[in-house]
Short mmCIF file of C-alpha atoms in Angstrom, two decimals:
data_model
loop_
_atom_site.label_atom_id
_atom_site.label_comp_id
_atom_site.label_asym_id
_atom_site.label_seq_id
_atom_site.Cartn_x
_atom_site.Cartn_y
_atom_site.Cartn_z
CA MET A 1 90.43 -6.03 47.30
CA SER A 2 91.83 -6.48 43.81
CA GLU A 3 91.70 -9.78 41.95
CA SER A 4 95.37 -10.52 42.54
CA ASP A 5 95.29 -9.50 46.19
CA SER A 6 92.68 -12.10 46.99
CA HIS A 7 95.31 -14.53 45.75
CA ILE A 8 97.25 -13.98 48.97
CA ALA A 9 95.47 -13.62 52.28
CA ARG A 10 97.38 -11.20 54.47
CA ALA A 11 97.37 -13.65 57.37
CA ALA A 12 99.17 -16.24 55.24
CA LEU A 13 102.22 -14.01 55.09
CA ASP A 14 103.40 -15.16 58.54
CA ARG A 15 103.59 -18.81 57.53
CA VAL A 16 106.49 -20.84 56.24
CA LEU A 17 106.09 -23.73 53.80
CA VAL A 18 108.72 -26.44 53.77
CA LEU A 19 109.32 -28.48 50.61
CA ALA A 20 111.53 -31.47 51.28
CA PRO A 21 110.93 -34.94 49.86
CA TYR A 22 113.12 -36.68 52.46
CA ARG A 23 111.20 -37.10 55.67
CA ARG A 24 114.21 -36.49 57.90
CA ASP A 25 114.86 -33.11 56.27
CA ALA A 26 111.21 -32.15 56.51
CA GLU A 27 110.97 -33.10 60.19
CA TYR A 28 114.19 -31.30 61.06
CA LEU A 29 113.18 -28.08 59.36
CA CYS A 30 109.66 -28.11 60.77
CA ARG A 31 110.91 -28.73 64.28
CA LEU A 32 113.60 -26.05 63.99
CA LEU A 33 111.02 -23.44 62.99
CA SER A 34 108.19 -24.42 65.32
CA GLU A 35 110.61 -24.29 68.27
CA GLN A 36 110.89 -20.59 67.43
CA GLN A 37 107.11 -20.22 67.38
CA ILE A 38 107.12 -19.87 63.62
CA ASP A 39 103.98 -21.14 61.91
CA VAL A 40 105.33 -23.87 59.62
CA SER A 41 103.86 -26.63 57.52
CA HIS A 42 105.23 -29.16 55.14
CA SER A 43 104.23 -30.15 51.62
CA ASP A 44 105.10 -33.27 49.67
CA GLY A 45 104.33 -31.45 46.44
CA ALA A 46 100.63 -32.39 46.20
CA ARG A 47 98.20 -29.47 45.73
CA LEU A 48 101.22 -27.20 45.74
CA ALA A 49 99.35 -24.22 44.29
CA ASP A 50 96.87 -24.25 47.19
CA ARG A 51 99.58 -24.83 49.78
CA LEU A 52 101.59 -21.88 48.45
CA ARG A 53 98.55 -19.64 48.78
CA GLU A 54 97.87 -20.80 52.32
CA SER A 55 101.45 -20.47 53.53
CA ALA A 56 102.56 -17.57 51.49
CA GLY A 57 105.15 -16.07 53.84
CA VAL A 58 108.40 -17.83 53.04
CA LEU A 59 109.20 -20.98 51.05
CA VAL A 60 111.97 -23.21 52.34
CA THR A 61 113.02 -25.90 49.92
CA THR A 62 115.77 -28.49 49.58
CA HIS A 63 117.20 -28.82 46.10
CA GLU A 64 115.88 -32.42 45.94
CA ALA A 65 112.36 -31.01 45.93
CA LEU A 66 112.94 -29.02 42.77
CA THR A 67 111.34 -31.26 40.16
CA PRO A 68 110.13 -29.64 36.93
CA GLN A 69 106.56 -29.85 38.24
CA VAL A 70 107.48 -28.08 41.47
CA ILE A 71 109.46 -25.41 39.65
CA GLU A 72 106.49 -24.81 37.36
CA ALA A 73 103.96 -24.66 40.19
CA VAL A 74 106.03 -22.11 42.11
CA SER A 75 106.59 -20.14 38.93
CA ALA A 76 102.84 -19.90 38.34
CA HIS A 77 102.34 -18.77 41.92
CA LEU A 78 104.97 -16.07 41.51
CA HIS A 79 103.39 -14.77 38.33
CA ALA A 80 100.03 -14.43 40.06
CA GLN A 81 101.44 -12.35 42.93
CA PRO A 82 100.16 -8.79 43.41
CA ALA A 83 102.61 -6.05 42.50
CA TRP A 84 103.85 -5.48 46.04
CA SER A 85 104.72 -9.15 46.61
CA GLU A 86 108.08 -10.87 46.15
CA LEU A 87 108.21 -14.35 47.66
CA PRO A 88 111.36 -15.04 49.72
CA VAL A 89 112.66 -18.54 48.98
CA VAL A 90 115.34 -20.28 51.02
CA VAL A 91 117.05 -22.99 48.97
CA LEU A 92 119.18 -25.64 50.65
CA LEU A 93 121.92 -26.97 48.39
CA ASP A 94 124.71 -29.49 48.93
CA ARG A 95 128.35 -29.37 48.04
CA ALA A 96 127.72 -32.10 45.49
CA SER A 97 124.61 -30.67 43.86
CA PRO A 98 124.86 -28.84 40.50
CA ASN A 99 124.59 -25.49 42.20
CA ALA A 100 125.43 -23.21 39.32
CA ARG A 101 122.80 -24.89 37.14
CA ILE A 102 120.19 -24.74 39.90
CA ARG A 103 120.82 -21.08 40.52
CA ALA A 104 120.57 -20.28 36.81
CA GLU A 105 117.38 -22.29 36.39
CA LEU A 106 115.67 -20.70 39.37
CA ALA A 107 116.74 -17.23 38.31
CA ARG A 108 115.12 -17.88 34.94
CA HIS A 109 111.88 -19.56 36.13
CA TRP A 110 111.21 -17.70 39.34
CA PRO A 111 110.94 -13.98 38.69
CA ARG A 112 109.83 -11.74 41.53
CA SER A 113 111.25 -13.99 44.19
CA ARG A 114 114.06 -13.30 46.66
CA LEU A 115 116.34 -16.29 46.54
CA LEU A 116 118.55 -17.13 49.51
CA PHE A 117 120.94 -20.06 49.02
CA TYR A 118 122.58 -22.11 51.75
CA GLU A 119 125.01 -24.93 51.25
CA ARG A 120 124.54 -27.79 53.72
CA PRO A 121 125.66 -28.46 56.31
CA VAL A 122 124.44 -25.11 57.56
CA SER A 123 124.21 -24.25 61.22
CA ALA A 124 120.75 -24.00 62.74
CA VAL A 125 121.52 -20.48 63.92
CA GLU A 126 122.47 -19.28 60.45
CA LEU A 127 119.51 -20.93 58.75
CA LEU A 128 117.07 -19.58 61.33
CA SER A 129 118.34 -16.04 61.10
CA GLY A 130 118.00 -16.19 57.31
CA ILE A 131 114.41 -17.39 57.52
CA GLN A 132 113.51 -14.84 60.19
CA SER A 133 114.95 -12.04 58.08
CA ALA A 134 112.90 -13.28 55.17
CA LEU A 135 109.74 -13.19 57.30
CA LEU A 136 110.50 -9.58 58.26
CA VAL A 137 110.90 -8.69 54.61
CA ARG A 138 107.51 -10.25 54.00
CA LEU A 139 105.94 -8.13 56.76
CA ARG A 140 107.29 -4.99 55.18
CA GLN A 141 105.87 -6.05 51.81
CA ARG A 142 102.52 -6.54 53.48
CA ASP A 143 102.61 -2.99 54.85
CA VAL A 144 103.27 -1.66 51.39
CA GLY A 145 100.38 -3.73 50.05
CA ASP A 146 98.08 -2.36 52.74
CA HIS A 147 99.12 1.20 51.93
CA ILE A 148 98.48 0.71 48.24
CA ASP A 149 95.01 -0.73 48.93
CA ARG A 150 94.22 2.15 51.24
CA GLU A 151 95.35 4.69 48.66
CA VAL A 152 93.15 3.17 45.97
CA GLU A 153 90.23 3.27 48.36
CA LEU A 154 90.93 6.87 49.37
CA ARG A 155 91.17 8.01 45.81
CA ARG A 156 87.81 6.50 45.00
CA GLU A 157 86.28 8.06 48.11
CA LEU A 158 87.79 11.43 47.24
CA ASN A 159 86.35 11.31 43.75
CA HIS A 160 82.97 10.45 45.16
CA ARG A 161 83.06 13.30 47.68
CA VAL A 162 84.21 15.82 45.12
CA LYS A 163 81.38 14.83 42.79
CA ASN A 164 78.95 15.23 45.67
CA ILE A 165 80.29 18.66 46.57
CA LEU A 166 80.04 19.80 42.96
CA ALA A 167 76.47 18.56 42.83
CA SER A 168 75.74 20.39 46.09
CA VAL A 169 77.19 23.62 44.73
CA THR A 170 75.09 23.23 41.59
CA SER A 171 72.02 22.83 43.79
CA ILE A 172 72.93 25.89 45.85
CA PHE A 173 73.39 27.92 42.69
CA GLN A 174 70.08 26.82 41.17
CA MET A 175 68.26 27.51 44.40
CA THR A 176 69.86 30.96 44.68
CA ARG A 177 69.18 31.84 41.09
CA ARG A 178 65.48 31.11 41.39
CA GLY A 179 65.15 33.29 44.46
CA ALA A 180 67.23 36.27 43.31
CA SER A 181 65.84 39.15 41.29
CA THR A 182 69.10 40.97 40.64
CA ILE A 183 72.63 39.87 39.87
CA ASP A 184 73.91 41.64 43.00
CA ALA A 185 71.40 39.78 45.15
CA LEU A 186 72.36 36.52 43.45
CA THR A 187 76.03 37.18 44.08
CA ALA A 188 75.56 38.06 47.73
CA ASP A 189 73.27 35.11 48.47
CA PHE A 190 75.41 32.63 46.59
CA SER A 191 78.62 33.78 48.27
CA GLY A 192 76.97 33.60 51.67
CA ARG A 193 75.73 30.05 51.18
CA LEU A 194 79.00 28.90 49.73
CA GLN A 195 80.82 30.40 52.71
CA ALA A 196 78.54 28.48 55.07
CA LEU A 197 79.32 25.26 53.18
CA SER A 198 83.02 26.01 53.25
CA ASN A 199 83.02 26.76 56.99
CA VAL A 200 81.49 23.41 57.80
CA HIS A 201 84.08 21.64 55.72
CA SER A 202 86.88 23.40 57.57
CA ALA A 203 85.32 22.53 60.92
CA VAL A 204 84.91 18.88 59.96
CA PHE A 205 88.46 18.71 58.68
CA ARG A 206 89.79 20.27 61.87
CA ALA A 207 87.84 17.73 63.89
CA ASP A 208 89.55 14.97 61.92
CA GLY A 209 87.16 14.25 59.19
CA GLU A 210 83.84 12.71 60.06
CA ALA A 211 81.96 14.70 62.69
CA VAL A 212 81.45 18.29 63.82
CA SER A 213 79.96 19.82 66.97
CA ILE A 214 76.70 21.74 66.90
CA ARG A 215 78.32 24.41 69.05
CA GLU A 216 81.00 24.99 66.44
CA ILE A 217 78.49 25.19 63.60
CA ALA A 218 76.48 27.74 65.57
CA ASP A 219 79.58 29.80 66.39
CA LEU A 220 80.78 29.79 62.79
CA THR A 221 77.39 30.81 61.44
CA PHE A 222 76.58 33.53 63.98
CA ALA A 223 80.03 35.01 64.60
CA PRO A 224 79.91 37.46 61.65
CA TYR A 225 76.82 39.09 63.17
CA ARG A 226 78.21 39.94 66.60
CA VAL A 227 78.03 43.64 67.41
CA ASP A 228 80.37 45.28 69.95
CA GLY A 229 81.22 41.91 71.40
CA ARG A 230 77.56 41.02 71.84
CA ASP A 231 75.96 37.98 70.26
CA ARG A 232 72.90 38.86 68.23
CA VAL A 233 72.05 35.19 68.07
CA GLU A 234 72.35 33.48 71.44
CA ALA A 235 73.13 29.82 70.99
CA SER A 236 72.88 27.25 73.77
CA GLY A 237 72.80 23.51 74.10
CA PRO A 238 74.75 20.43 75.20
CA ASP A 239 77.98 19.16 73.66
CA LEU A 240 76.80 17.15 70.70
CA MET A 241 78.40 15.96 67.50
CA LEU A 242 76.75 15.69 64.10
CA THR A 243 77.87 13.64 61.13
CA ARG A 244 79.52 15.50 58.31
CA GLU A 245 76.30 15.42 56.26
CA GLY A 246 74.14 16.41 59.21
CA GLY A 247 76.47 19.25 60.12
CA THR A 248 76.49 20.57 56.56
CA THR A 249 72.72 20.55 56.37
CA LEU A 250 72.32 22.23 59.74
CA ALA A 251 74.88 24.89 58.82
CA LEU A 252 73.04 25.74 55.61
CA CYS A 253 69.72 25.86 57.45
CA LEU A 254 71.10 28.15 60.17
CA HIS A 255 72.61 30.30 57.45
CA GLU A 256 69.20 30.50 55.81
CA LEU A 257 67.45 31.45 59.03
CA THR A 258 70.10 34.04 59.88
CA THR A 259 70.06 35.62 56.43
CA ASN A 260 66.27 35.90 56.45
CA ALA A 261 66.41 37.41 59.95
CA ILE A 262 68.86 40.02 58.69
CA LYS A 263 66.85 40.89 55.62
CA TYR A 264 63.34 40.85 57.07
CA GLY A 265 63.38 39.69 60.67
CA ALA A 266 64.74 40.38 64.13
CA LEU A 267 68.28 41.08 63.00
CA SER A 268 67.16 43.82 60.63
CA VAL A 269 66.78 46.20 63.59
CA PRO A 270 69.30 46.85 66.40
CA GLU A 271 66.89 45.96 69.22
CA GLY A 272 65.96 42.56 67.78
CA HIS A 273 67.67 39.34 68.78
CA VAL A 274 67.44 35.60 68.29
CA THR A 275 67.75 32.54 70.50
CA PHE A 276 68.86 29.24 69.06
CA GLU A 277 68.66 26.22 71.37
CA TRP A 278 69.25 22.54 70.93
CA SER A 279 68.65 19.64 73.29
CA VAL A 280 68.59 15.88 73.45
CA ASP A 281 65.79 14.01 75.20
CA ASN A 282 65.28 10.28 75.12
CA GLN A 283 67.09 9.67 71.81
CA HIS A 284 65.43 12.71 70.19
CA LEU A 285 67.32 15.79 69.07
CA SER A 286 65.39 19.09 69.12
CA ILE A 287 66.29 22.50 67.81
CA ARG A 288 64.43 25.79 68.36
CA TRP A 289 64.90 29.16 66.70
CA GLN A 290 62.96 32.13 68.04
CA GLU A 291 63.24 35.71 66.86
CA ARG A 292 62.18 38.60 69.10
CA GLY A 293 62.04 42.37 68.93
CA GLY A 294 62.00 42.65 65.16
CA PRO A 295 59.60 44.51 62.85
CA PRO A 296 55.97 43.28 62.67
CA VAL A 297 55.90 39.80 61.20
CA ILE A 298 54.07 39.30 57.91
CA GLN A 299 53.30 35.81 56.74
CA PRO A 300 54.37 35.64 53.10
CA GLU A 301 51.82 34.36 50.59
CA ARG A 302 54.21 31.93 49.07
CA ALA A 303 57.30 30.62 50.78
CA GLY A 304 60.52 31.78 49.18
CA TYR A 305 63.09 29.27 48.01
CA GLY A 306 65.11 29.68 51.16
CA THR A 307 62.15 28.71 53.30
CA ARG A 308 61.28 25.84 51.00
CA TYR A 309 64.83 24.61 51.24
CA LEU A 310 64.58 24.93 55.02
CA ARG A 311 61.49 22.74 55.12
CA SER A 312 63.01 20.16 52.80
CA ALA A 313 66.41 20.05 54.47
CA LEU A 314 65.19 20.02 58.08
CA GLY A 315 62.61 17.45 57.06
CA SER A 316 65.21 15.12 55.69
CA LEU A 317 67.65 15.78 58.53
CA PHE A 318 65.17 15.10 61.32
CA GLY A 319 62.97 12.61 59.51
CA ALA A 320 59.96 14.81 60.24
CA SER A 321 58.66 18.14 58.97
CA PRO A 322 59.82 21.20 60.90
CA VAL A 323 57.43 23.70 62.45
CA ILE A 324 57.79 27.15 60.94
CA GLU A 325 55.46 29.75 62.43
CA PHE A 326 55.24 33.49 61.87
CA ARG A 327 54.41 34.32 65.48
CA THR A 328 53.65 37.88 66.59
CA GLU A 329 56.90 38.15 68.54
CA GLY A 330 58.91 36.87 65.59
CA LEU A 331 59.67 33.91 63.37
CA TYR A 332 59.69 30.56 65.16
CA CYS A 333 61.28 27.44 63.71
CA ALA A 334 61.56 24.10 65.47
CA ALA A 335 62.44 20.54 64.50
CA THR A 336 62.64 17.26 66.39
CA GLY A 337 63.92 13.92 65.25
CA SER A 338 65.63 10.71 66.11
CA ALA A 339 69.13 11.38 67.38
CA ARG A 340 70.29 8.14 65.82
CA ARG A 341 69.87 9.66 62.40
CA ILE A 342 71.99 12.62 63.06
CA VAL A 343 74.50 12.36 65.83
CA GLY A 344 77.97 11.10 65.06
CA ASN A 345 80.36 9.66 67.59
CA PRO A 346 81.93 12.20 69.92
CA MET B 1 38.28 18.06 20.37
CA SER B 2 39.48 18.04 23.95
CA THR B 3 43.11 17.82 24.88
CA SER B 4 43.88 15.75 27.93
CA PRO B 5 46.18 17.37 30.47
CA PRO B 6 49.80 16.21 30.27
CA PRO B 7 50.47 13.13 32.40
CA VAL B 8 51.82 13.78 35.88
CA LEU B 9 54.37 11.28 37.07
CA ARG B 10 54.48 10.47 40.75
CA ILE B 11 58.21 10.22 41.38
CA LEU B 12 59.99 8.69 44.34
CA CYS B 13 63.51 9.98 45.10
CA LEU B 14 66.25 8.02 46.81
CA GLU B 15 68.95 10.52 47.74
CA ASP B 16 70.86 11.11 50.96
CA ASN B 17 72.28 14.57 50.25
CA PRO B 18 69.53 17.02 51.27
CA LEU B 19 70.79 19.77 48.94
CA ILE B 20 70.70 17.55 45.91
CA ALA B 21 67.37 16.10 47.02
CA PHE B 22 65.87 19.56 47.27
CA HIS B 23 67.20 20.52 43.86
CA VAL B 24 65.83 17.38 42.24
CA GLU B 25 62.44 17.88 43.90
CA GLN B 26 62.29 21.44 42.54
CA MET B 27 63.20 20.29 39.04
CA ILE B 28 60.55 17.57 39.14
CA GLU B 29 57.94 20.17 40.11
CA ASP B 30 59.13 22.54 37.42
CA LEU B 31 58.60 19.78 34.86
CA GLY B 32 55.02 19.43 36.01
CA HIS B 33 55.49 16.17 37.89
CA LEU B 34 55.07 15.29 41.54
CA PRO B 35 57.89 14.38 43.92
CA ILE B 36 55.94 12.14 46.29
CA ALA B 37 58.73 11.41 48.78
CA THR B 38 62.46 11.52 49.25
CA LEU B 39 64.12 8.73 51.25
CA ASP B 40 67.75 8.60 52.26
CA SER B 41 68.45 4.88 52.31
CA PHE B 42 67.40 1.41 51.20
CA THR B 43 66.61 0.78 54.86
CA GLU B 44 64.07 3.62 54.85
CA LEU B 45 62.58 2.34 51.60
CA GLN B 46 62.11 -1.17 52.96
CA ALA B 47 60.09 0.28 55.84
CA LEU B 48 57.47 1.23 53.23
CA PRO B 49 56.58 -2.07 51.53
CA ASP B 50 53.36 -0.65 50.07
CA VAL B 51 54.97 2.36 48.46
CA GLN B 52 53.40 3.47 45.17
CA ALA B 53 54.98 5.57 42.46
CA ASP B 54 55.18 5.78 38.69
CA CYS B 55 58.94 5.75 38.75
CA ALA B 56 61.92 6.34 41.02
CA LEU B 57 65.13 8.37 40.77
CA ILE B 58 67.76 6.39 42.62
CA ASP B 59 71.16 7.59 43.76
CA ILE B 60 73.56 4.69 43.81
CA ASP B 61 75.23 5.79 47.04
CA LEU B 62 72.76 6.14 49.89
CA ALA B 63 72.96 6.69 53.62
CA ASP B 64 73.33 2.96 54.24
CA GLY B 65 76.07 2.40 51.67
CA CYS B 66 76.17 1.51 47.98
CA THR B 67 72.61 0.18 48.16
CA GLY B 68 71.07 1.99 45.16
CA PRO B 69 71.21 -1.14 42.97
CA ASP B 70 69.53 -3.22 45.70
CA ALA B 71 66.83 -0.57 46.03
CA ALA B 72 66.33 -0.55 42.24
CA GLN B 73 65.84 -4.29 42.25
CA TRP B 74 63.45 -4.14 45.22
CA LEU B 75 61.40 -1.45 43.47
CA ARG B 76 61.38 -3.34 40.17
CA GLN B 77 59.96 -6.38 41.97
CA ARG B 78 57.11 -4.12 43.08
CA GLY B 79 56.46 -2.79 39.61
CA ILE B 80 58.18 0.57 40.08
CA PRO B 81 60.74 1.28 37.35
CA GLY B 82 63.88 3.11 38.37
CA ILE B 83 66.43 5.51 36.94
CA PHE B 84 69.89 5.72 38.46
CA VAL B 85 71.29 9.10 39.38
CA THR B 86 74.97 8.91 40.08
CA GLY B 87 78.46 10.30 39.85
CA GLN B 88 79.67 6.76 39.19
CA LYS B 89 78.80 5.90 35.61
CA GLU B 90 80.58 2.54 35.75
CA ILE B 91 78.45 1.17 38.57
CA ALA B 92 75.30 2.42 36.83
CA GLU B 93 76.29 0.51 33.71
CA ALA B 94 77.20 -2.59 35.70
CA ASN B 95 73.73 -2.67 37.29
CA ALA B 96 71.82 -1.63 34.20
CA GLU B 97 69.40 -4.55 34.21
CA HIS B 98 67.50 -3.15 37.21
CA VAL B 99 66.74 0.25 35.73
CA THR B 100 65.37 1.83 32.61
CA GLY B 101 68.12 4.43 32.32
CA TYR B 102 70.58 6.57 34.20
CA LEU B 103 71.59 10.17 34.76
CA VAL B 104 75.02 11.44 35.70
CA LYS B 105 75.40 13.97 38.52
CA PRO B 106 75.14 16.91 38.65
CA ILE B 107 71.73 16.59 37.03
CA ALA B 108 70.67 19.30 34.64
CA MET B 109 67.08 20.10 33.82
CA GLU B 110 67.46 19.04 30.17
CA GLY B 111 68.79 15.62 31.19
CA LEU B 112 65.98 15.01 33.64
CA LYS B 113 63.33 16.18 31.15
CA ARG B 114 64.73 13.88 28.46
CA VAL B 115 64.77 10.83 30.73
CA LEU B 116 61.24 11.46 32.02
CA ASP B 117 59.90 12.14 28.52
CA GLU B 118 61.49 8.92 27.30
CA PHE B 119 59.91 7.12 30.20
CA LEU B 120 56.48 8.55 29.37
CA ALA B 121 56.83 7.61 25.71
CA LYS B 122 57.56 3.96 26.47
CA PRO B 123 54.56 1.64 26.76
CA ARG B 124 54.35 0.56 30.38
CA SER B 125 54.67 -3.16 31.02
CA ALA B 126 52.96 -4.73 34.05
#
């Protein structure tokens, strides 16, 4: 909340403050409004600044209340309003009061107020409808204020997310560059990873912004590798949602596993295939990747950057190191971790 | 005359984006230092009251909110100096008393090297 917004609590915008030095006027006005279930209170001018903040909806004042001190206090309050706020003020005049002078003075000292003048005697019906209209105006102002706050917040959030995405892309590029020996390889790997990142973003956006299903991540990642309508990676598991961050990480990891399978593993030959399964058991999420039917598996001497990223990313996602084994039947990768860390709300 | 091997800093990372975390870990290794652990939140950090490190790289925004500054203070109380890593320069500057410096995202190798070299050059206070 901005400095000036804390000046007016949103809840205070439903309340009416009555300023009337004569007790009979004050009692009449307060009773008239409270009979209509309007939250009303009365001030004798003491601590006016505080009272205005507490009952910031509409000010109802008789002209007798308008001493220089009161005019000044209200003026200060008006100056401190946030940009969206314009205090409605109902002023009760008499036939005998110097109305032209009062109007001129208030116009000069009370900027950003909406002045509504009545000349007494005024019917209860007319006065009430004026005050109720003013309260509605106030509600609308509050909506505008809420929208402005929300927009400021969204803009800040957007900036933050964009910075994070740019940092992620930098990371992806650096990781790809280290692992690529030719420009063509760099280009292909980088495009592939960026596509995986982009797919997750689309999926999250489609799902309304904060969560994405594991099923959808799997489908997006493995769909390009279907042959003749057949899945080369069979994915199975319960309906489960991941947070945006979790989904992004999983998508990049699955992309990594799939790309390695295509280059060196089960997907590099037509008879090879992969199963990818996920399950939840007692607050723990597990994933399992098993390749079968590929060329003979050779354990590399030093893990490539993709594999190192896999270890790091799955480790941070699950809160525990993944198991990556070069089994005789094919590469095996599994991870288990607390579901609380990862799963968003469905 | 024998030359002593260059000092190896044990560096703790506080970062909740796994891609950035991985990248930072790689850069730390490339510079000859040791990334001892990467944690994603102040909550995770507090679960390790006996953590030891020579310094910490702290993202201002973590998994449990804008808790980087709190984490920096917590670490400082335990004798571990921190360096902010952030896209939000203003918040880094506002919380400068808890850290010895800051880096703006995305981090480049040169920036990280400079900050760590500066850190090594400064006499360490207890």
